[in-house]
Amino acid sequence: AQSVAQPEDQVNVAEGNPLTVKCTYSVSGNPYLFWYVQYPNRGLQFLLKYITGDNLVKGSYGFEAEFNKSQTSFHLKKPSALVSDSALYFCASGDTGRRALTFGSGTRLQVQP
Amino acid sequence: DGGITQSPKYLFRKEGQNVTLSCEQNLNHDAMYWYRQDPGQGLRLIYYSQIVNDFQKGDIAEGYSVSREKKESFPLTVTSAQKNPTAFYLCASSIPHRTGGLGETQYFGPGTRLLVL
């Protein structure tokens, strides 16, 4: 069975500082990895995904993620955090047995002014 | 939230009552999904449908039912057999990716919050 882990329930960072939200995965075969963001009482918004190719994936709103096969990680990064980045972030993987996503438990990002 | 609509935004269920959550998409996507979100648990798959008139159980299908009579619509019924229905319900849709379905992006609706009276 595949799984996705987000080891931090919450990440706090000061505005203007770089941010990292961690994700590790366990999948059979080639990994298909996604990051989504959720604002309070809203649906999920797609940020970026890794399918194949370049290990550094660029996405929406200045976010990027680094795929590391040896460490089975797919950490989300941004060079300079904004207060408006404060939200709940989910890492997910494409399920090899069905066309659905397996989600991590989510990480709450808090950016302080 | 793209071209996916969910209604109502809030829904209240009385004990023993069945309630239906609506999900409609105008993205011409083949596949549609229902997820349940509980605090600290991420999203869990309830049902999914890859094509009209076909659907499959997800990880937590007990106490739920769905239908897929039209490409645009995938309603979810929360039956009285679901003893703990209080949650945030999210509908999503996707179009097959050339990789065979694993790399496709799912797009989510705004969600319905179900509360028990």
Short mmCIF file of C-alpha atoms in Angstrom, two decimals:
data_model
loop_
_atom_site.label_atom_id
_atom_site.label_comp_id
_atom_site.label_asym_id
_atom_site.label_seq_id
_atom_site.Cartn_x
_atom_site.Cartn_y
_atom_site.Cartn_z
CA ALA A 1 0.00 0.00 0.00
CA GLN A 2 1.22 3.47 -0.73
CA SER A 3 1.37 6.26 1.78
CA VAL A 4 2.31 9.89 2.15
CA ALA A 5 3.61 11.40 5.37
CA GLN A 6 3.77 15.01 6.46
CA PRO A 7 5.81 14.91 9.65
CA GLU A 8 4.98 18.43 10.85
CA ASP A 9 1.50 19.41 11.96
CA GLN A 10 2.47 23.08 11.87
CA VAL A 11 5.28 25.18 10.47
CA ASN A 12 5.90 28.73 11.65
CA VAL A 13 7.98 31.16 9.65
CA ALA A 14 8.50 34.91 9.60
CA GLU A 15 7.41 36.90 6.58
CA GLY A 16 10.24 37.27 4.09
CA ASN A 17 12.03 34.14 5.26
CA PRO A 18 12.25 30.97 3.17
CA LEU A 19 9.77 28.23 3.99
CA THR A 20 9.83 24.46 3.66
CA VAL A 21 6.94 22.07 4.18
CA LYS A 22 8.06 18.47 4.32
CA CYS A 23 6.60 15.40 2.62
CA THR A 24 7.85 11.85 2.32
CA TYR A 25 6.26 9.10 0.30
CA SER A 26 6.13 5.34 0.02
CA VAL A 27 4.86 4.08 -3.33
CA SER A 28 5.46 1.13 -5.57
CA GLY A 29 6.63 1.98 -9.04
CA ASN A 30 7.08 5.53 -10.28
CA PRO A 31 5.81 8.20 -7.92
CA TYR A 32 3.29 10.83 -9.02
CA LEU A 33 3.31 13.54 -6.39
CA PHE A 34 1.18 16.62 -5.81
CA TRP A 35 0.91 19.63 -3.53
CA TYR A 36 -2.40 21.32 -2.75
CA VAL A 37 -3.26 24.29 -0.54
CA GLN A 38 -6.47 24.84 1.39
CA TYR A 39 -7.69 28.11 2.84
CA PRO A 40 -10.27 28.03 5.68
CA ASN A 41 -13.61 26.50 4.69
CA ARG A 42 -12.55 26.24 1.07
CA GLY A 43 -11.74 23.47 -1.37
CA LEU A 44 -8.21 22.45 -2.29
CA GLN A 45 -6.23 24.41 -4.83
CA PHE A 46 -3.61 22.69 -6.96
CA LEU A 47 -0.08 24.08 -6.58
CA LEU A 48 2.21 21.75 -8.51
CA LYS A 49 2.97 18.15 -9.38
CA TYR A 50 5.86 15.85 -10.21
CA ILE A 51 5.42 13.18 -12.86
CA THR A 52 8.83 12.76 -14.41
CA GLY A 53 11.80 14.81 -15.53
CA ASP A 54 13.39 17.69 -13.67
CA ASN A 55 13.59 17.13 -9.93
CA LEU A 56 12.76 20.77 -9.23
CA VAL A 57 9.13 21.51 -10.03
CA LYS A 58 7.83 25.06 -10.20
CA GLY A 59 4.23 25.82 -9.43
CA SER A 60 1.73 28.54 -8.65
CA TYR A 61 2.25 31.58 -6.39
CA GLY A 62 6.04 31.22 -6.35
CA PHE A 63 6.07 27.76 -4.82
CA GLU A 64 8.39 25.00 -5.92
CA ALA A 65 9.06 21.45 -4.80
CA GLU A 66 12.13 19.26 -4.90
CA PHE A 67 11.77 15.60 -5.72
CA ASN A 68 14.44 13.43 -4.09
CA LYS A 69 14.24 9.79 -5.04
CA SER A 70 16.95 8.57 -2.68
CA GLN A 71 15.29 10.21 0.31
CA THR A 72 11.75 9.52 -0.98
CA SER A 73 10.86 13.13 -0.32
CA PHE A 74 8.95 15.88 -2.09
CA HIS A 75 9.36 19.00 0.03
CA LEU A 76 7.50 22.20 -0.81
CA LYS A 77 9.54 25.40 -0.77
CA LYS A 78 9.25 29.11 -1.29
CA PRO A 79 12.17 31.57 -1.16
CA SER A 80 10.27 34.34 0.61
CA ALA A 81 7.10 33.70 2.63
CA LEU A 82 4.08 36.00 2.62
CA VAL A 83 1.47 36.35 5.35
CA SER A 84 -1.09 35.37 2.71
CA ASP A 85 0.66 31.99 2.35
CA SER A 86 -0.77 31.00 5.74
CA ALA A 87 -2.97 27.99 5.03
CA LEU A 88 -3.19 24.20 5.22
CA TYR A 89 -0.94 22.34 2.80
CA PHE A 90 -1.45 18.78 1.60
CA CYS A 91 0.96 16.46 -0.13
CA ALA A 92 -0.59 13.63 -2.16
CA SER A 93 0.41 10.77 -4.41
CA GLY A 94 -1.35 9.21 -7.36
CA ASP A 95 -2.69 5.80 -6.39
CA THR A 96 -1.24 3.01 -8.50
CA GLY A 97 -4.34 0.85 -8.15
CA ARG A 98 -7.02 3.41 -9.00
CA ARG A 99 -7.36 6.91 -10.31
CA ALA A 100 -7.46 8.64 -6.96
CA LEU A 101 -5.11 10.48 -4.63
CA THR A 102 -3.67 9.37 -1.33
CA PHE A 103 -3.23 12.39 0.92
CA GLY A 104 -0.96 13.19 3.80
CA SER A 105 -2.48 14.52 7.00
CA GLY A 106 -1.70 18.13 6.15
CA THR A 107 0.64 20.80 7.52
CA ARG A 108 -0.59 24.14 8.75
CA LEU A 109 1.70 26.96 7.66
CA GLN A 110 1.65 30.10 9.77
CA VAL A 111 3.54 33.11 8.44
CA GLN A 112 4.04 35.84 11.00
CA PRO A 113 4.30 39.50 9.96
CA ASP B 1 -12.36 26.17 -7.21
CA GLY B 2 -12.70 26.11 -11.01
CA GLY B 3 -15.78 24.77 -12.71
CA ILE B 4 -16.91 22.51 -9.90
CA THR B 5 -19.85 23.49 -7.75
CA GLN B 6 -21.04 21.86 -4.55
CA SER B 7 -24.27 22.54 -2.76
CA PRO B 8 -25.34 23.29 -0.19
CA LYS B 9 -22.44 24.96 1.59
CA TYR B 10 -23.81 23.80 4.97
CA LEU B 11 -26.12 20.86 5.56
CA PHE B 12 -27.78 19.72 8.75
CA ARG B 13 -28.83 16.13 9.24
CA LYS B 14 -31.25 14.80 11.77
CA GLU B 15 -30.78 11.35 13.26
CA GLY B 16 -32.08 8.63 10.96
CA GLN B 17 -32.26 10.95 7.97
CA ASN B 18 -30.64 10.48 4.56
CA VAL B 19 -29.16 13.59 2.99
CA THR B 20 -27.75 14.21 -0.48
CA LEU B 21 -24.81 16.41 -1.36
CA SER B 22 -24.66 17.81 -4.85
CA CYS B 23 -21.56 18.01 -7.07
CA GLU B 24 -21.64 19.40 -10.60
CA GLN B 25 -18.75 20.10 -12.99
CA ASN B 26 -18.62 21.86 -16.35
CA LEU B 27 -15.03 20.92 -17.12
CA ASN B 28 -15.96 17.94 -19.31
CA HIS B 29 -13.96 15.68 -17.00
CA ASP B 30 -14.50 11.93 -17.11
CA ALA B 31 -13.56 11.09 -13.55
CA MET B 32 -15.16 12.37 -10.36
CA TYR B 33 -14.42 11.73 -6.70
CA TRP B 34 -15.78 12.23 -3.22
CA TYR B 35 -13.48 12.78 -0.26
CA ARG B 36 -14.18 13.27 3.40
CA GLN B 37 -12.04 15.62 5.47
CA ASP B 38 -11.74 15.35 9.24
CA PRO B 39 -9.38 17.49 11.33
CA GLY B 40 -5.87 16.07 11.48
CA GLN B 41 -6.64 13.18 9.13
CA GLY B 42 -6.25 14.66 5.70
CA LEU B 43 -8.67 13.56 3.02
CA ARG B 44 -10.07 10.08 2.69
CA LEU B 45 -11.65 8.66 -0.44
CA ILE B 46 -15.33 7.70 -0.22
CA TYR B 47 -16.28 6.85 -3.81
CA TYR B 48 -14.93 7.51 -7.26
CA SER B 49 -16.26 7.24 -10.78
CA GLN B 50 -14.12 6.98 -13.89
CA ILE B 51 -16.99 7.12 -16.36
CA VAL B 52 -20.74 7.59 -16.53
CA ASN B 53 -22.80 4.73 -15.05
CA ASP B 54 -19.79 3.30 -13.26
CA PHE B 55 -18.40 3.95 -9.79
CA GLN B 56 -16.18 2.23 -7.24
CA LYS B 57 -15.94 2.20 -3.47
CA GLY B 58 -13.08 4.03 -1.87
CA ASP B 59 -11.58 3.52 1.56
CA ILE B 60 -14.56 4.61 3.67
CA ALA B 61 -17.66 3.84 1.57
CA GLU B 62 -19.79 2.35 4.36
CA GLY B 63 -22.85 4.47 5.05
CA TYR B 64 -22.59 6.35 1.75
CA SER B 65 -24.03 5.87 -1.73
CA VAL B 66 -23.51 7.59 -5.09
CA SER B 67 -24.84 7.64 -8.63
CA ARG B 68 -23.30 8.76 -11.91
CA GLU B 69 -26.11 9.11 -14.45
CA LYS B 70 -24.61 12.15 -16.15
CA LYS B 71 -21.03 13.11 -16.87
CA GLU B 72 -21.51 16.44 -15.15
CA SER B 73 -23.02 15.19 -11.91
CA PHE B 74 -21.91 12.92 -9.07
CA PRO B 75 -24.25 13.25 -6.05
CA LEU B 76 -23.34 11.70 -2.70
CA THR B 77 -25.99 10.42 -0.29
CA VAL B 78 -25.10 10.12 3.36
CA THR B 79 -27.40 7.45 4.73
CA SER B 80 -28.61 6.84 8.26
CA ALA B 81 -26.12 3.97 8.43
CA GLN B 82 -23.28 6.51 8.60
CA LYS B 83 -23.07 7.00 12.34
CA ASN B 84 -20.49 9.77 12.37
CA PRO B 85 -21.24 11.95 9.36
CA THR B 86 -20.02 15.27 10.72
CA ALA B 87 -17.22 16.32 8.36
CA PHE B 88 -16.24 18.50 5.43
CA TYR B 89 -17.04 16.79 2.12
CA LEU B 90 -15.07 17.59 -1.00
CA CYS B 91 -15.86 16.67 -4.56
CA ALA B 92 -13.18 16.58 -7.26
CA SER B 93 -12.88 15.82 -10.95
CA SER B 94 -10.08 15.03 -13.38
CA ILE B 95 -9.32 14.21 -16.98
CA PRO B 96 -7.15 11.22 -17.87
CA HIS B 97 -3.44 11.94 -18.20
CA ARG B 98 -1.37 10.42 -20.97
CA THR B 99 0.46 8.38 -18.30
CA GLY B 100 -2.65 6.32 -17.82
CA GLY B 101 -4.32 8.15 -14.99
CA LEU B 102 -1.72 8.45 -12.26
CA GLY B 103 -0.42 11.87 -13.18
CA GLU B 104 -3.76 13.57 -13.67
CA THR B 105 -4.55 16.67 -11.68
CA GLN B 106 -7.70 16.64 -9.61
CA TYR B 107 -9.66 19.87 -9.28
CA PHE B 108 -11.76 20.40 -6.20
CA GLY B 109 -15.06 22.04 -5.46
CA PRO B 110 -15.61 24.44 -2.52
CA GLY B 111 -16.92 21.73 -0.20
CA THR B 112 -20.02 21.01 1.88
CA ARG B 113 -19.91 20.99 5.66
CA LEU B 114 -22.30 18.42 7.12
CA LEU B 115 -23.43 18.82 10.70
CA VAL B 116 -25.64 16.59 12.80
CA LEU B 117 -28.51 18.09 14.79
#
